[in-house]
mmCIF file of C-alpha atoms in Angstrom:
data_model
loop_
_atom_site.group_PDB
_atom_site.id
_atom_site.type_symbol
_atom_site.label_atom_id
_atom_site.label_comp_id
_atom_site.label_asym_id
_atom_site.label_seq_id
_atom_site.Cartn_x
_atom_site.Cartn_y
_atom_site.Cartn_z
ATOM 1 C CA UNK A 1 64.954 61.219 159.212
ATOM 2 C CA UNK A 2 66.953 60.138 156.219
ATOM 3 C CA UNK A 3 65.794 63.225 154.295
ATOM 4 C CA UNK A 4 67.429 65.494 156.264
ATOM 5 C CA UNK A 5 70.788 63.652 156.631
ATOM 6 C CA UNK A 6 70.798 64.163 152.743
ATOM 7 C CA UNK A 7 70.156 67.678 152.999
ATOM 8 C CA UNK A 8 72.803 68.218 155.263
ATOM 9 C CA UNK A 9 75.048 65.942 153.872
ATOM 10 C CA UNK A 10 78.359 67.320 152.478
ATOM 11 C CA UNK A 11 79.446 68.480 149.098
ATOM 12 C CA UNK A 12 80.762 65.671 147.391
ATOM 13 C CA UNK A 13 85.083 65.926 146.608
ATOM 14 C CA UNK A 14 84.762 64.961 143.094
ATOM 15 C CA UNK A 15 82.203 67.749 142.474
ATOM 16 C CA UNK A 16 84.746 70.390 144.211
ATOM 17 C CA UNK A 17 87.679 69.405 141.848
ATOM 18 C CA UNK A 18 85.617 69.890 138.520
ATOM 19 C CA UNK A 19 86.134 73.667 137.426
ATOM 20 C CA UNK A 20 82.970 75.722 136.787
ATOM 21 C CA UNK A 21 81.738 75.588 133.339
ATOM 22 C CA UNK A 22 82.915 78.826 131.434
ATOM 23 C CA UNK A 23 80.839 79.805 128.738
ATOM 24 C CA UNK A 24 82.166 79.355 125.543
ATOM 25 C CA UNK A 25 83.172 82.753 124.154
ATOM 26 C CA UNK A 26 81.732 83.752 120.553
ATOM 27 C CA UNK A 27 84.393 84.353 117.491
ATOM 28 C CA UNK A 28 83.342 87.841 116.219
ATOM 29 C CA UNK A 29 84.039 87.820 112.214
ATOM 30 C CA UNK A 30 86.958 90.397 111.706
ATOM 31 C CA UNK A 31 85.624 93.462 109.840
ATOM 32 C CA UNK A 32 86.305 92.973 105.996
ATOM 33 C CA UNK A 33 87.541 96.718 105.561
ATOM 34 C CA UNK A 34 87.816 96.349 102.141
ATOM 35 C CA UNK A 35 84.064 94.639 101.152
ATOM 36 C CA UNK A 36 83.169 97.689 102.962
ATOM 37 C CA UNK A 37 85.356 100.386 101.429
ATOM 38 C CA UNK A 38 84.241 99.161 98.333
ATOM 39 C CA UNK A 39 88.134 98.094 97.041
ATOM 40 C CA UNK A 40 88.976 94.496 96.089
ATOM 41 C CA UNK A 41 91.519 92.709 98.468
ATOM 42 C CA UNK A 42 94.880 92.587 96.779
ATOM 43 C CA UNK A 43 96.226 89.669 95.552
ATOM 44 C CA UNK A 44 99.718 88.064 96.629
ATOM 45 C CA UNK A 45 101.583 89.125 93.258
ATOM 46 C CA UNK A 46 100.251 92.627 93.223
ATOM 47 C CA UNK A 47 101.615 92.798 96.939
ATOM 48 C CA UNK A 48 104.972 91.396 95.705
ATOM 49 C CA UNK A 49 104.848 93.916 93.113
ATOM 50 C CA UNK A 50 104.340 96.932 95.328
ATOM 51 C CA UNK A 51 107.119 95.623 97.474
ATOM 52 C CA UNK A 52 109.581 95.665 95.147
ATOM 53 C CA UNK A 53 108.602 98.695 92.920
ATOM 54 C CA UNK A 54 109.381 101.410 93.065
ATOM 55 C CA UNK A 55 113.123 99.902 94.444
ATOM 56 C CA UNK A 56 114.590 101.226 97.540
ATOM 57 C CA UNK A 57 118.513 101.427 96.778
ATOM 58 C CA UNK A 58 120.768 102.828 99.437
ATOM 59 C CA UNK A 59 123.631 104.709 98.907
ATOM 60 C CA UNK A 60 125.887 101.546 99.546
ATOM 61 C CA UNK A 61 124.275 99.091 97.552
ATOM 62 C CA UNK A 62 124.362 101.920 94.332
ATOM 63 C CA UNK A 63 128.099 101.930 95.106
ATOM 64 C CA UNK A 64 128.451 98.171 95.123
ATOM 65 C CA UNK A 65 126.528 97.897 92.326
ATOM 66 C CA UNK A 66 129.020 100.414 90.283
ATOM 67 C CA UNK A 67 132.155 99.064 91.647
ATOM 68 C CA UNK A 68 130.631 95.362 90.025
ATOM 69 C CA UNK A 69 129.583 97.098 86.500
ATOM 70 C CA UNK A 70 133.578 98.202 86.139
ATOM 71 C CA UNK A 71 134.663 94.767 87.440
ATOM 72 C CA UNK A 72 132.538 93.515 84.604
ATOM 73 C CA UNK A 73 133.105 95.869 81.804
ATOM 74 C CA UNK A 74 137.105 95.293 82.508
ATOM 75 C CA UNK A 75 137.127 91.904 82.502
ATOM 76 C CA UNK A 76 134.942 91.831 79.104
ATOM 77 C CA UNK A 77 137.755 94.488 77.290
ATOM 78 C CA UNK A 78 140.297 92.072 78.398
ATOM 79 C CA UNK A 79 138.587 89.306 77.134
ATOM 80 C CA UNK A 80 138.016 90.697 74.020
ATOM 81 C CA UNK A 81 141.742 92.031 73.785
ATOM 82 C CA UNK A 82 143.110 88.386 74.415
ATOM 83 C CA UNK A 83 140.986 87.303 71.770
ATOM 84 C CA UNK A 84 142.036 89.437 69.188
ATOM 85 C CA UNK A 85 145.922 88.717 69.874
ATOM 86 C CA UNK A 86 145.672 85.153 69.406
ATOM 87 C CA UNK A 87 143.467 85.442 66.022
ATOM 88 C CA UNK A 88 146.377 85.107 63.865
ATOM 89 C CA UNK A 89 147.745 82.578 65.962
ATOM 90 C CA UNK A 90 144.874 80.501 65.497
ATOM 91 C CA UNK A 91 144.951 80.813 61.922
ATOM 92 C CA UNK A 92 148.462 80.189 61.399
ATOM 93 C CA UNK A 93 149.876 77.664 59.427
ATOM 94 C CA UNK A 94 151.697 74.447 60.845
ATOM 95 C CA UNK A 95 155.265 75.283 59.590
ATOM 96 C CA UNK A 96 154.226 79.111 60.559
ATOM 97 C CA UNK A 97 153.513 77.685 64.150
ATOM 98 C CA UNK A 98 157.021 75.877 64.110
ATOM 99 C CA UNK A 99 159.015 78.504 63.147
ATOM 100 C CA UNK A 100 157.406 80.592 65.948
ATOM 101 C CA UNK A 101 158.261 78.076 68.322
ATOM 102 C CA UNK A 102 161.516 77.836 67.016
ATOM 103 C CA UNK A 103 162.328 81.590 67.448
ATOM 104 C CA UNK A 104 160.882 81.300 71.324
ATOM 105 C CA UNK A 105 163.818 77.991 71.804
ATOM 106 C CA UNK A 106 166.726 80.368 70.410
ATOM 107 C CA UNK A 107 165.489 83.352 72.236
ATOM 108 C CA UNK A 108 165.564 81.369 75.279
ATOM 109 C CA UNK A 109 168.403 79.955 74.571
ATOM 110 C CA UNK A 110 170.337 83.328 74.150
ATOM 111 C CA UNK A 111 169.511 84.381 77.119
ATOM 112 C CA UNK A 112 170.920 81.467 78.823
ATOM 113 C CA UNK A 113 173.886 81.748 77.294
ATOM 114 C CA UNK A 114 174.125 85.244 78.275
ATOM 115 C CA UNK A 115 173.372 84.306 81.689
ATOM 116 C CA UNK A 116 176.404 81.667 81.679
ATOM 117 C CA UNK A 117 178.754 83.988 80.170
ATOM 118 C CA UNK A 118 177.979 86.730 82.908
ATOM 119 C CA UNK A 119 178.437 83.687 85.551
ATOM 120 C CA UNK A 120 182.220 82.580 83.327
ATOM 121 C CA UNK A 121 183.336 86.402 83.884
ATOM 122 C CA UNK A 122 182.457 86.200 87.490
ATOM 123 C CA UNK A 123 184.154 82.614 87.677
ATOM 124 C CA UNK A 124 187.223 84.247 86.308
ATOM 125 C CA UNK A 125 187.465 87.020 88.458
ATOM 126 C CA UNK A 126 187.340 84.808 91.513
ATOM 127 C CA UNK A 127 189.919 82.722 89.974
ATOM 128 C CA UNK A 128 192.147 84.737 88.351
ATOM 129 C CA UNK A 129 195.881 85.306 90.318
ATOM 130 C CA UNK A 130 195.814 88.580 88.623
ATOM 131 C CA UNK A 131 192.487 89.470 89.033
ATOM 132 C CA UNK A 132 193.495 93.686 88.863
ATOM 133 C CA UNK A 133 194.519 92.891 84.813
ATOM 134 C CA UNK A 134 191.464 90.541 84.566
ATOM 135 C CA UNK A 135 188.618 93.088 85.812
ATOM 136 C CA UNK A 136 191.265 95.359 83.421
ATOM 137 C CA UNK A 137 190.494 93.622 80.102
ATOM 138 C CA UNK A 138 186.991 92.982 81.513
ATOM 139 C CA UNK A 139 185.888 96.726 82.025
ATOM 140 C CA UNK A 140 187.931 97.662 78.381
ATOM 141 C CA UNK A 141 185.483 94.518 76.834
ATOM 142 C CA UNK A 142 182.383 96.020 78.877
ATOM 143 C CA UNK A 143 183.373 99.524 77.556
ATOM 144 C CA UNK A 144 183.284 98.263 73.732
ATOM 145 C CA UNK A 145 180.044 96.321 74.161
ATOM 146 C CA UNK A 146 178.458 98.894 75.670
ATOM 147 C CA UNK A 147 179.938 101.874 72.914
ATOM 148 C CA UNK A 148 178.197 99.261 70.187
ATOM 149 C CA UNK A 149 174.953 99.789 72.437
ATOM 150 C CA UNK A 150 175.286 103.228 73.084
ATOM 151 C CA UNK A 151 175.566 103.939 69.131
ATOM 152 C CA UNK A 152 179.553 105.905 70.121
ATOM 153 C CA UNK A 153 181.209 103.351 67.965
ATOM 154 C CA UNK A 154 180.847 101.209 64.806
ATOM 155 C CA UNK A 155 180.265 97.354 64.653
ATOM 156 C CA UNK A 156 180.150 94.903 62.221
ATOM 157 C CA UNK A 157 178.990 91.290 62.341
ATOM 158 C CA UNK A 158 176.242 88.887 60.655
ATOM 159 C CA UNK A 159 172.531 90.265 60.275
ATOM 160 C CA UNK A 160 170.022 91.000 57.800
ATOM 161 C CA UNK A 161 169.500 93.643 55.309
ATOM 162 C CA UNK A 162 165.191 94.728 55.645
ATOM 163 C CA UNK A 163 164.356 97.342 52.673
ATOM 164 C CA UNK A 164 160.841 98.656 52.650
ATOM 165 C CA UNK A 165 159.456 100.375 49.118
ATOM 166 C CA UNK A 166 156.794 102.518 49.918
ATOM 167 C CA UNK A 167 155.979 104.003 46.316
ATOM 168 C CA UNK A 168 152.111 104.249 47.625
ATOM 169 C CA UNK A 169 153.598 106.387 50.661
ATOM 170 C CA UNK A 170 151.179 104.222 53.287
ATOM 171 C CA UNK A 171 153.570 103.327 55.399
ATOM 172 C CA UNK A 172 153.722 105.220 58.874
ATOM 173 C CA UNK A 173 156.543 106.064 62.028
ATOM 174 C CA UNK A 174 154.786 103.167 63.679
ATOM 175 C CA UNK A 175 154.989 100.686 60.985
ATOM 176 C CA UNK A 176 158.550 101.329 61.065
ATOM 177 C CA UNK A 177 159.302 101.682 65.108
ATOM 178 C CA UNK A 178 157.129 97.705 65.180
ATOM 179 C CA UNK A 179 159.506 96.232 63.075
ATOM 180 C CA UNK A 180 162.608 98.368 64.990
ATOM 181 C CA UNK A 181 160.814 96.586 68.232
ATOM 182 C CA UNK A 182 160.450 93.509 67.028
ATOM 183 C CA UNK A 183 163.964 93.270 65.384
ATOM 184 C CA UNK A 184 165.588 93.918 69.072
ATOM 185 C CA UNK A 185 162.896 91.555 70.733
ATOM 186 C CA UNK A 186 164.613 88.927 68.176
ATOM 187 C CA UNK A 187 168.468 90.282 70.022
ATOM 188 C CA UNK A 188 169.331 92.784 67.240
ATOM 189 C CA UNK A 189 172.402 94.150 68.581
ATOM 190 C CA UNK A 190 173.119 97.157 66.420
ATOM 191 C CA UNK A 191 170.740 98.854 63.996
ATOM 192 C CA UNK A 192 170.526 101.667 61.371
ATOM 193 C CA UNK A 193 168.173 103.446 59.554
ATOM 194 C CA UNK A 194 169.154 104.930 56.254
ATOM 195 C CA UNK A 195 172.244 106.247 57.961
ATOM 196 C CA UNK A 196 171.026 106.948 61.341
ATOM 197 C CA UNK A 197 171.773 104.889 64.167
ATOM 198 C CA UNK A 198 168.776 103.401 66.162
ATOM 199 C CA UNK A 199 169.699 103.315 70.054
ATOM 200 C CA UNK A 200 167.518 103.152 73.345
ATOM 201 C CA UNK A 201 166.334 106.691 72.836
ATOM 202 C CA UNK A 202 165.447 106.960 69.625
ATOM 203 C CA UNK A 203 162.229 107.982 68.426
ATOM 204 C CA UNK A 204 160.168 107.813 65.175
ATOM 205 C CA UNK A 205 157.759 110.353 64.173
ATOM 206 C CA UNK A 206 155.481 111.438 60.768
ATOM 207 C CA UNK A 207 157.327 114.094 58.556
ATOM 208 C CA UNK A 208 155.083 115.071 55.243
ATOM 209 C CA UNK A 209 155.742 112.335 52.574
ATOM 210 C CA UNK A 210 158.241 110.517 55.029
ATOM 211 C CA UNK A 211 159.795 109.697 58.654
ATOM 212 C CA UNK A 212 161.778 111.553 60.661
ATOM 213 C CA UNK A 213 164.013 109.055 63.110
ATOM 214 C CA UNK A 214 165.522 111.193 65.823
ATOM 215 C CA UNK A 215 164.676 114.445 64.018
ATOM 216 C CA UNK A 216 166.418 113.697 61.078
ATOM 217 C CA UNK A 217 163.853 112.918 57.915
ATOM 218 C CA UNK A 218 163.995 109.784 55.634
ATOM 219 C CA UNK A 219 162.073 108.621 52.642
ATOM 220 C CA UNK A 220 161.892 105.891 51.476
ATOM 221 C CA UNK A 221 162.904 103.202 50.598
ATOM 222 C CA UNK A 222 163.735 102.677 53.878
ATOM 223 C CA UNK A 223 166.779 100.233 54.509
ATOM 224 C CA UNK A 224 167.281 98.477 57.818
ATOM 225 C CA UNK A 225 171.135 97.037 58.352
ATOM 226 C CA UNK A 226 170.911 94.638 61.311
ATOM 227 C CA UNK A 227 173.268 93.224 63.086
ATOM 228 C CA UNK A 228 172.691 89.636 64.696
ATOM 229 C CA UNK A 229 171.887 86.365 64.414
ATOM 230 C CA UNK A 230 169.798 85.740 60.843
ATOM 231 C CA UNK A 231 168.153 82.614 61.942
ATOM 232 C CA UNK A 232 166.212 84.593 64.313
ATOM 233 C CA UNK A 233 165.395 88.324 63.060
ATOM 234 C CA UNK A 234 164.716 87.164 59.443
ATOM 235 C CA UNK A 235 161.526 84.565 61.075
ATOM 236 C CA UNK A 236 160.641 87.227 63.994
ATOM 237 C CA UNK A 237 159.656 89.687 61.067
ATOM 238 C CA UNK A 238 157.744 86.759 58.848
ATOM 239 C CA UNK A 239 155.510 85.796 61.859
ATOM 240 C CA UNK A 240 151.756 85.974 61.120
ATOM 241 C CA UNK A 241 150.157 88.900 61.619
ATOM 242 C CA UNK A 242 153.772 90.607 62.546
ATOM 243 C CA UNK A 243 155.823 93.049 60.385
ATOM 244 C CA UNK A 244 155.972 92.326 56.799
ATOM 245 C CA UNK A 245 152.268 91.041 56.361
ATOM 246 C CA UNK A 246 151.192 94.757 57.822
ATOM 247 C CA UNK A 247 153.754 96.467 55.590
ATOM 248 C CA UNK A 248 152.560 94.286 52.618
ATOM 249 C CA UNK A 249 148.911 95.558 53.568
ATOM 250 C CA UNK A 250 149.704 98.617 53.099
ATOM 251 C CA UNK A 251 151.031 98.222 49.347
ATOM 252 C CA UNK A 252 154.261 98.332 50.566
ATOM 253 C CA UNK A 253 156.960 95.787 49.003
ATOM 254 C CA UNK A 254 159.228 94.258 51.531
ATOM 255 C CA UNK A 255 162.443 92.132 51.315
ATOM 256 C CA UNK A 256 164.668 90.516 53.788
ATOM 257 C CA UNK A 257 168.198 89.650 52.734
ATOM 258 C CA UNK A 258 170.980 87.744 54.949
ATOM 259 C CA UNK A 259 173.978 87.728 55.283
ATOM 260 C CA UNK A 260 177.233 86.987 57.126
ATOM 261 C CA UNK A 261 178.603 90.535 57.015
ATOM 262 C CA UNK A 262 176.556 93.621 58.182
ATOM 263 C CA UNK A 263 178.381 97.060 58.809
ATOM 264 C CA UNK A 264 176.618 99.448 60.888
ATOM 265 C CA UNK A 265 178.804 102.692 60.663
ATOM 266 C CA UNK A 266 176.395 105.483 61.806
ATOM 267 C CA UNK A 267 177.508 106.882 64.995
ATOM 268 C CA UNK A 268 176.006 108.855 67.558
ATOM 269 C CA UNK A 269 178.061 111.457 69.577
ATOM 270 C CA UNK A 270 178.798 110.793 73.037
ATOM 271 C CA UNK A 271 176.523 112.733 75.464
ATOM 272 C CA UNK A 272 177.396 113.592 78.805
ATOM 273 C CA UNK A 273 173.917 113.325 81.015
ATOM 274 C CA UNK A 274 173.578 116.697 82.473
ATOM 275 C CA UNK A 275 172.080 115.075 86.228
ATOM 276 C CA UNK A 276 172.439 111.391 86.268
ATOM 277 C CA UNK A 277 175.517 110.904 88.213
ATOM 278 C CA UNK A 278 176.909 107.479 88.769
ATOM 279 C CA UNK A 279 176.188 106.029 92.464
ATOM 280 C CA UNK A 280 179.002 103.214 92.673
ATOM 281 C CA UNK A 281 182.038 104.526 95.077
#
């Protein structure tokens, strides 16, 4: 009687909750393609290798990549250039150093005294009761200053006397139009050439055994007359590395005389400009 309430006896809860047993499926080894081609697996460097070689450059990268090469190759010229100009600087002497400082003071200085006599003229326009007579003498003063400039009229004053003997005949236009540059960078007001007037248009050129200056030829020796102030166009030629020490390179013998009275009498004819019309009304 007991045997067959156990047959017929329920399935047990706990027995229902367990899941069925799945059979436990078999890792297949992955096929070793390469064992059975008969080639050796590749190692990890040789795949970095073939990953980066042969490179694959777009057509924007190539361009970036150019654009930074110029960047570069500009920057290194400039360098270079920079390096160069301040050479001579470096190698200067003390007192050579000094006097170049020197020359920087009075140039800025002359400047600001230019600045405060433009601002005294303006003062005494503003001021003046007769200020028709004042902007009179003004515009007759302007007129003079600006005849010495233009080369229309003859001026005299302190300055220097620069004579250049070129018995080798080394020296060059160029030579000459540095030291014509650096004698107005030092405020030369008036200069001549071996009788020819030097004025914002003039230009130097090679002519056989000499120079031409505005067409017409000079040989040497080739005299500057300056007109200005001594103290400063007798050091701005003597810097290191400036005028005289390239003439002197050249075999060239170079002196530099002041004094307190410098004619320059060449003159220049008065051109009318055959476009340039003036725009004040």
């Amino acid at each position: 009687m007991s045997n067959e309430n156990d047959a017929e006896a329920p399935e047990s809860p706990l027995r229902r909750e367990l899941p069925e047993e799945v059979p436990t499926a078999v890792e297949e080894p992955e096929p070793q393609v390469a064992e059975e081609s008969g080639v050796p697996p590749l190692s990890g460097r040789q795949r970095l290798v073939d990953g980066l070689w042969p490179p694959r450059v777009s057509r924007a990268q190539l361009i970036v990549a150019l654009l930074l090469f110029g960047l570069g190759f500009g920057l290194a010229v400039q360098v270079a250039s920079n390096s160069d100009g301040d050479s001579a600087l470096r190698g200067a002497r003390q007192e050579d150093l000094v006097r170049i400082l020197d020359e920087l003071d009075s140039r800025t200085q002359r400047l600001e005294d230019e600045k405060q006599g433009l601002e005294d003229q303006r003062t005494e326009l503003e001021n003046s009761s007769d200020q028709a007579e004042e902007a009179r003498k003004q515009t007759v003063e302007r007129e003079r200053q600006l005849g010495i400039l233009a080369g229309t009229v003859a001026a005299q004053g302190p300055g220097i006397t620069l004579t250049i003997d070129d018995t080798k005949g080394t020296v060059k236009a160029d030579m000459l139009l540095d030291a014509v540059q650096e004698l107005r960078a030092a405020g030369a007001e008036a200069i001549q050439v071996n009788g020819v007037r030097v004025v914002a248009s003039t230009y130097l050129s090679d002519s056989g055994s000499g120079v031409k200056v505005d067409g017409n030829k000079i040989t040497q020796p080739y005299r500057f007359k300056v007109i200005g102030k001594p103290q400063d166009l007798e050091p701005a030629l003597n810097i290191p590395g400036g005028v005289v020490q390239t003439l002197e390179k050249e075999q060239a013998t170079v002196t530099v005389d002041r004094s307190t009275k410098i004619v320059v009498d060449a003159l220049r004819p008065a051109e009318r400009p055959d476009y340039a019309r003036s725009s004040s009304r």
